[in-house]
PDB file of C-alpha atoms in Angstrom:
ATOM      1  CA  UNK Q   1     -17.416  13.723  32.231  1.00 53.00           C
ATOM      2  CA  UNK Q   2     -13.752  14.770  32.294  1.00 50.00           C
ATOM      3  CA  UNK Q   3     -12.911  11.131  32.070  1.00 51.00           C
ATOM      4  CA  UNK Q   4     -14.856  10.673  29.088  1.00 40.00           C
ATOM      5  CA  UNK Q   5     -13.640  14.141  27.210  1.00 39.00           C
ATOM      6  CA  UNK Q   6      -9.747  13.107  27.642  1.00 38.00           C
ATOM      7  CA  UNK Q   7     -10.623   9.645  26.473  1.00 41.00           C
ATOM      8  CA  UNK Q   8     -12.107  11.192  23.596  1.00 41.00           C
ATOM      9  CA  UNK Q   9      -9.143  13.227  22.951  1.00 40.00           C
ATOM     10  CA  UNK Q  10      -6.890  10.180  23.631  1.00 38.00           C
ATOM     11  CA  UNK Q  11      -9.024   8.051  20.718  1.00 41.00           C
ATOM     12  CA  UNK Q  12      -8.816  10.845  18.748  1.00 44.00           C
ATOM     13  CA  UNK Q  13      -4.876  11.456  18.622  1.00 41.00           C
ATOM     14  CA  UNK Q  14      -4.360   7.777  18.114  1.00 42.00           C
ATOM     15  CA  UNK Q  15      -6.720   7.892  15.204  1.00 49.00           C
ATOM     16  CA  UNK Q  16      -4.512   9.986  13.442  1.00 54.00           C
ATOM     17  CA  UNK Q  17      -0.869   9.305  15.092  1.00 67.00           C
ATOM     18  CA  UNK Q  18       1.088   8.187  11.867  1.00 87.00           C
ATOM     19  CA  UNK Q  19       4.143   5.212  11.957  1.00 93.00           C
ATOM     20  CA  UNK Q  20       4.122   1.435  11.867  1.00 95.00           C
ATOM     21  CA  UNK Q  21       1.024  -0.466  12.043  1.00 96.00           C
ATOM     22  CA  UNK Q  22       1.262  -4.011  12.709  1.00 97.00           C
ATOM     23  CA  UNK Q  23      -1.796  -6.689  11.392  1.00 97.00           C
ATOM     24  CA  UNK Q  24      -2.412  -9.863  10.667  1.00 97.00           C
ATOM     25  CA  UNK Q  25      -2.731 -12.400   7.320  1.00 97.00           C
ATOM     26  CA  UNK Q  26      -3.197 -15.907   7.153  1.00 96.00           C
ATOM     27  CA  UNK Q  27      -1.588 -15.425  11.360  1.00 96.00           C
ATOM     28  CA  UNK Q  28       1.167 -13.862  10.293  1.00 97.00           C
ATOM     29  CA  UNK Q  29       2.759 -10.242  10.702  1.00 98.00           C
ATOM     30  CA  UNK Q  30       2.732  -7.456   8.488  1.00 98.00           C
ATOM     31  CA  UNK Q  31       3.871  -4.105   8.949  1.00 97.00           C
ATOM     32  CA  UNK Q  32       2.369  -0.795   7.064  1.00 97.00           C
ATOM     33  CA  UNK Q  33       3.387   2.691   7.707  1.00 98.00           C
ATOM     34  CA  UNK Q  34       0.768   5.161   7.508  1.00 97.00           C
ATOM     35  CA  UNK Q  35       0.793   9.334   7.909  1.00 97.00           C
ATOM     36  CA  UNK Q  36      -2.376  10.802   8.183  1.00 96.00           C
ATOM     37  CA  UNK Q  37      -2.916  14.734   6.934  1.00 95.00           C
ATOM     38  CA  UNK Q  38      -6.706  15.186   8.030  1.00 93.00           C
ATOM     39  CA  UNK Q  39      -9.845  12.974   8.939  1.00 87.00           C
ATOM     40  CA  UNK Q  40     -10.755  13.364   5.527  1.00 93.00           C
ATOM     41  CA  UNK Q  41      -7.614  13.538   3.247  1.00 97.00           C
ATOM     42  CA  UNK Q  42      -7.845  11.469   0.460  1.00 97.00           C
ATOM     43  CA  UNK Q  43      -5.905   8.532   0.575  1.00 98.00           C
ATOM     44  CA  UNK Q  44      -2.918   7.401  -1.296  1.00 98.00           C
ATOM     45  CA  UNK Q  45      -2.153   3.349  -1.075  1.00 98.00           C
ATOM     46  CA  UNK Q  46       1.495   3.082  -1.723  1.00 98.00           C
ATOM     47  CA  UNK Q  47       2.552  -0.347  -2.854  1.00 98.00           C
ATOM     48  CA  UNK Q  48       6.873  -0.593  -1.513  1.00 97.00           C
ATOM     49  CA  UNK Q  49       9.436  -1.352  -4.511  1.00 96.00           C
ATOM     50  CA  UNK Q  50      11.157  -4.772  -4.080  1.00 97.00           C
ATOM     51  CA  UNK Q  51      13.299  -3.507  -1.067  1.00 95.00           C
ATOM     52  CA  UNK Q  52      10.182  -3.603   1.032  1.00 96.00           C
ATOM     53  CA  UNK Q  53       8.880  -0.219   2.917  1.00 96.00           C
ATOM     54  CA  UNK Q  54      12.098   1.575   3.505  1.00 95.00           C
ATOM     55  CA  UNK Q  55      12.784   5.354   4.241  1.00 95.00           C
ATOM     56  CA  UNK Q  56      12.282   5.931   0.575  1.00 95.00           C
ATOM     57  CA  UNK Q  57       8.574   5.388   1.109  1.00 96.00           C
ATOM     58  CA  UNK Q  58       8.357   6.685   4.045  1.00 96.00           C
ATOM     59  CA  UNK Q  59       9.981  10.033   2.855  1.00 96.00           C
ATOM     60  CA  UNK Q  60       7.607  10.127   0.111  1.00 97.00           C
ATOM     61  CA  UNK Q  61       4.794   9.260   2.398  1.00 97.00           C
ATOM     62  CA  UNK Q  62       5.725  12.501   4.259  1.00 97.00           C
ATOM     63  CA  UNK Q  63       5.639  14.156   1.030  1.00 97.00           C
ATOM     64  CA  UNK Q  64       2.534  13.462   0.454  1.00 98.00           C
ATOM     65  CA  UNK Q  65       0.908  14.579   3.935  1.00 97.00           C
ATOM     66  CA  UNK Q  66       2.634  17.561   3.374  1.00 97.00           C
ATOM     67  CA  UNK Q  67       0.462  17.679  -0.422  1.00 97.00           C
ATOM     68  CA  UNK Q  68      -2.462  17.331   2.134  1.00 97.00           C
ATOM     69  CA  UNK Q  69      -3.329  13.117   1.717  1.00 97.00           C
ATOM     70  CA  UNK Q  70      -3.145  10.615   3.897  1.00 98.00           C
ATOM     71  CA  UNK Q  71      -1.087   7.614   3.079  1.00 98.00           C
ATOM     72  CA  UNK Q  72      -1.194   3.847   3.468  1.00 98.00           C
ATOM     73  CA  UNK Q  73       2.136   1.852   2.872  1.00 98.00           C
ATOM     74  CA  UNK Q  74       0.990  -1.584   2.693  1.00 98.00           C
ATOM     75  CA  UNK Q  75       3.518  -4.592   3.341  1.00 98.00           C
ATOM     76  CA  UNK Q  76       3.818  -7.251   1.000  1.00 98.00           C
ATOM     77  CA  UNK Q  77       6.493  -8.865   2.287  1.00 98.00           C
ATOM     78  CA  UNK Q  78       5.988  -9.583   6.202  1.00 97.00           C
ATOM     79  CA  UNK Q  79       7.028  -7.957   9.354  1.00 97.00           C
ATOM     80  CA  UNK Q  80      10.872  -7.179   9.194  1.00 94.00           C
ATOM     81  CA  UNK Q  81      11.517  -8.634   5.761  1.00 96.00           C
ATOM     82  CA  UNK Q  82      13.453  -6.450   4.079  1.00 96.00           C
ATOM     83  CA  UNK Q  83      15.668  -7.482   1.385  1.00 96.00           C
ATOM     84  CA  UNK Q  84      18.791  -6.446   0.940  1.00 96.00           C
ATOM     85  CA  UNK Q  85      20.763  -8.763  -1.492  1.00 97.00           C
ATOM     86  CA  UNK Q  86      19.774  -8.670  -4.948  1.00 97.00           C
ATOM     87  CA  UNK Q  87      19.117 -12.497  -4.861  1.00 97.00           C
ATOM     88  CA  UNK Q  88      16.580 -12.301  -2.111  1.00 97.00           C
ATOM     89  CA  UNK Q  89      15.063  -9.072  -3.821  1.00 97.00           C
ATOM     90  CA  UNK Q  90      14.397 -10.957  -7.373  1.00 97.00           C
ATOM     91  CA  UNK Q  91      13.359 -14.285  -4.928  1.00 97.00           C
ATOM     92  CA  UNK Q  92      10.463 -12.080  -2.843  1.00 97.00           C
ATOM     93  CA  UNK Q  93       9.118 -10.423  -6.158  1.00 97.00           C
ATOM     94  CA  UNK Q  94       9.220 -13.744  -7.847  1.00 97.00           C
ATOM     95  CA  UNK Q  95       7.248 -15.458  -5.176  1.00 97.00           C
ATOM     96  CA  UNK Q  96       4.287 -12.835  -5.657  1.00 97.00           C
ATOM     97  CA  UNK Q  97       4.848 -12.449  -9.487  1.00 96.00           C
ATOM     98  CA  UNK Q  98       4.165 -16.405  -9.532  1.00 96.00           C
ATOM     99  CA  UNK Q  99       1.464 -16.077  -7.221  1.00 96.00           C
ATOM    100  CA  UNK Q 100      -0.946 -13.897  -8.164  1.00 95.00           C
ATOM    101  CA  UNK Q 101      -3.694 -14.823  -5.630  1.00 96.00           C
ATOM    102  CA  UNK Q 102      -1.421 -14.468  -2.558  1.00 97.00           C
ATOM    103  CA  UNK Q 103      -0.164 -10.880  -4.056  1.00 97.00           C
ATOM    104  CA  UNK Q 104      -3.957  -9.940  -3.830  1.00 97.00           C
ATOM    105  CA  UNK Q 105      -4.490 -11.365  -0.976  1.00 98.00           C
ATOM    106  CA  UNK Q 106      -1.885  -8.948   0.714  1.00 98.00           C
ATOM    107  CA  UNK Q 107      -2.742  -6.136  -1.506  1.00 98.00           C
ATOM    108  CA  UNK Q 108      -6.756  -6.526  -0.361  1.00 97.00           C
ATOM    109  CA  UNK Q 109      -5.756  -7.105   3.444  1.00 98.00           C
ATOM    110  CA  UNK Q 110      -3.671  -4.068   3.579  1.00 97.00           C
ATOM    111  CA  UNK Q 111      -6.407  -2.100   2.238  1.00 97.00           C
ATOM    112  CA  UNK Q 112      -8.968  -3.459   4.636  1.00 97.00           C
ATOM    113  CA  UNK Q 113      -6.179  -2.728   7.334  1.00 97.00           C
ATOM    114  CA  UNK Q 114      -6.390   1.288   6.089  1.00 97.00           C
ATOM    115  CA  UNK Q 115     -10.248   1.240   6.393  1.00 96.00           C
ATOM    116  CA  UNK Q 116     -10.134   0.165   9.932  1.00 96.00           C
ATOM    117  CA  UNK Q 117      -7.844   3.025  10.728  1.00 95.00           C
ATOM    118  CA  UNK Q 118     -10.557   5.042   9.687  1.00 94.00           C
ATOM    119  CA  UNK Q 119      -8.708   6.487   6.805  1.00 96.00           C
ATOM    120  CA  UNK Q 120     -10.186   7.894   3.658  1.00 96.00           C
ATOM    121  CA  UNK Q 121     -10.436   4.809   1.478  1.00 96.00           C
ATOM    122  CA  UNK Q 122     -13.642   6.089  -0.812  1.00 95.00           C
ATOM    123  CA  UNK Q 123     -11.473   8.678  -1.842  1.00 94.00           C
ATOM    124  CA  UNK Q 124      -8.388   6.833  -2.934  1.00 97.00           C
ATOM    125  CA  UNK Q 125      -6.182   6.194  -5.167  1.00 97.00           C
ATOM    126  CA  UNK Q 126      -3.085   3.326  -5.659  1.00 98.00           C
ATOM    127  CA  UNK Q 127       0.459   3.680  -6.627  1.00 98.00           C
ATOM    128  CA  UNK Q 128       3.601   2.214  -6.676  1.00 97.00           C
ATOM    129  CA  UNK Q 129       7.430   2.105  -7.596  1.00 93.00           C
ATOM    130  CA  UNK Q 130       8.841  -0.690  -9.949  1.00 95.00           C
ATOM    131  CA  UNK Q 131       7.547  -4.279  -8.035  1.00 96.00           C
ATOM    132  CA  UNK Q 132       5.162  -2.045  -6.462  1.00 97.00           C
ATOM    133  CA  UNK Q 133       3.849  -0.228  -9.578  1.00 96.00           C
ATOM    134  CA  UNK Q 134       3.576  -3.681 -10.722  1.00 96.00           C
ATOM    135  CA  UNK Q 135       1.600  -4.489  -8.095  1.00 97.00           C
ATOM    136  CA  UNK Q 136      -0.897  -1.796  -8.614  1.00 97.00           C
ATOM    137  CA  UNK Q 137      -1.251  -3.398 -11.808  1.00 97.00           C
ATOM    138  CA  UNK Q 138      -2.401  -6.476 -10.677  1.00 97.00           C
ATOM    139  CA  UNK Q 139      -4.927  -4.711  -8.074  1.00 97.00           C
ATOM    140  CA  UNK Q 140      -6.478  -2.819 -10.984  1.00 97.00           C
ATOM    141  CA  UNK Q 141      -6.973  -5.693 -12.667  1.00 96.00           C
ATOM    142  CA  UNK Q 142      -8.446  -7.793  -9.393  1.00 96.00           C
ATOM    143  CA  UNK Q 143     -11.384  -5.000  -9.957  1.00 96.00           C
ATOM    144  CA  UNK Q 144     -10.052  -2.991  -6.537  1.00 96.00           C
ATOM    145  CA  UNK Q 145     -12.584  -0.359  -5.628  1.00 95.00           C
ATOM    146  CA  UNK Q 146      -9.804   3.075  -6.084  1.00 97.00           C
ATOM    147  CA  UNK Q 147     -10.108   5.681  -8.330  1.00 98.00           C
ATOM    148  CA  UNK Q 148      -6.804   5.573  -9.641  1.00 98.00           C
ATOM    149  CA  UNK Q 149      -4.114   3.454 -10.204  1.00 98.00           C
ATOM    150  CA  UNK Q 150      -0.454   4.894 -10.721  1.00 97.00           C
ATOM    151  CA  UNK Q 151       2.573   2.745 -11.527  1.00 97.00           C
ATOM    152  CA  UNK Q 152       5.627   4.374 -11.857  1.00 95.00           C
ATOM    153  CA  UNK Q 153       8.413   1.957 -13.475  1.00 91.00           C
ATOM    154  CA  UNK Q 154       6.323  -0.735 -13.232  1.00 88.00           C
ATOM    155  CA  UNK Q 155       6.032  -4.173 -15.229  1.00 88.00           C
ATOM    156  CA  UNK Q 156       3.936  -3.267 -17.712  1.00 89.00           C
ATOM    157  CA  UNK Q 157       3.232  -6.951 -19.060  1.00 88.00           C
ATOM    158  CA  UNK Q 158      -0.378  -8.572 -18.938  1.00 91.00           C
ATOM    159  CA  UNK Q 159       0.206 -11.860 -16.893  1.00 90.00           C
ATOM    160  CA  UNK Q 160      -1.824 -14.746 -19.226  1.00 90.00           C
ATOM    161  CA  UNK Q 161      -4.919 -15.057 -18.527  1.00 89.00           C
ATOM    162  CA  UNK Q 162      -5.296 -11.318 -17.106  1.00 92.00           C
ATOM    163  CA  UNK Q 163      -6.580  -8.432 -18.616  1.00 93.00           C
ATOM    164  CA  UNK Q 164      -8.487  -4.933 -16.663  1.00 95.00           C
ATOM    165  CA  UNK Q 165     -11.628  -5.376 -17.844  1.00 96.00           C
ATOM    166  CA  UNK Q 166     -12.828  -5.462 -13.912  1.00 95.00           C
ATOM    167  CA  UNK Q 167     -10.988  -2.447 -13.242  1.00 96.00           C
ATOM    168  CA  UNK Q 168     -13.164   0.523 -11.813  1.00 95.00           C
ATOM    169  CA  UNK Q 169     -10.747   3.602 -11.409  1.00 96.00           C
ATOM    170  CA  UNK Q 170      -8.447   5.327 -14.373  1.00 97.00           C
ATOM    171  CA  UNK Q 171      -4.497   4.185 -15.047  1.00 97.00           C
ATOM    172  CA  UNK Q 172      -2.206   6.775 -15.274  1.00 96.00           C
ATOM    173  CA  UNK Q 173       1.319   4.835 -16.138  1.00 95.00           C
ATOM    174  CA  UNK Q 174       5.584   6.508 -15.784  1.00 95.00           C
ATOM    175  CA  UNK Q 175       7.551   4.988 -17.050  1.00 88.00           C
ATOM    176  CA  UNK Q 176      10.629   6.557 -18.602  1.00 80.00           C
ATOM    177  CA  UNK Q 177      12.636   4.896 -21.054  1.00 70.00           C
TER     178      UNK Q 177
END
């Protein structure tokens, strides 16, 4: 019985532990960051600007917890891809931009990745900064099951052929000007 108790507690801390989570698409690695407030926060599924996940969204990650949600920082890029040079930043976002099937691909699989850390994905919303506001974009258009989608400084153009009549949850757009 003691066994079983401090396994219990053991599963239970590593449910909600927060950092890096590495998983897998198409066989290769991808790597979130999550923070957890509560078993039942409601979740917010940050999409990274075109630097990748940096300490920018992890700071605002930790923001958030502290707002009482759970967050999801989903990789778009791939494990330890993180551009630095303005080139390779404009050559990552391009790849996706021109891609739209691979960018939801990623988008979907990180979701999925947040559900099987048990976090509170009926109760979510998406946002992102700039590529990743963009991004949010396209999931609200793929018909993504979230509440809300939030761009902030995102590409607000329609790619041809696209429009949100599948999406499910409200847009609230920033963008300054």
């Amino acid at each position: 019985m003691k066994k079983f108790v401090l396994s219990m507690v053991t599963l239970a801390t590593l449910a909600f532990a927060d950092g890096n989570i590495t998983y897998k698409i198409d066989g290769k690695d991808y790597e979130g960051y999550y923070v957890t407030a509560s078993k039942n926060a409601p979740l917010v599924y940050m999409v990274h600007d075109w630097d990748g996940i940096t300490d920018y969204e992890i700071k605002r990650a930790s923001m958030l917890k502290d707002l009482g949600y759970s967050v999801f920082a989903v990789d778009l890029y791939g494990k330890g891809i993180r551009p630095t040079e303005l080139a390779d930043k404009k050559a990552m976002t391009k790849s996706l931009y021109d891609n739209r099937e691979e960018m939801r691909k990623r988008l979907n699989a990180g979701f999925e990745e947040a559900k099987k850390l048990g976090l509170n994905t009926t109760n979510s919303l998406g946002m992102g900064y700039c590529f990743g506001g963009s991004s949010i974009l396209e999931m609200a258009r793929s018909g993504a099951d979230l509440k809300a989608f939030v761009p902030f400084h995102g590409n607000l153009a329609t790619p041809a052929g696209e429009d949100y009549k599948n999406t499910k949850g409200k847009i609230v757009v920033f963008h300054g000007s």
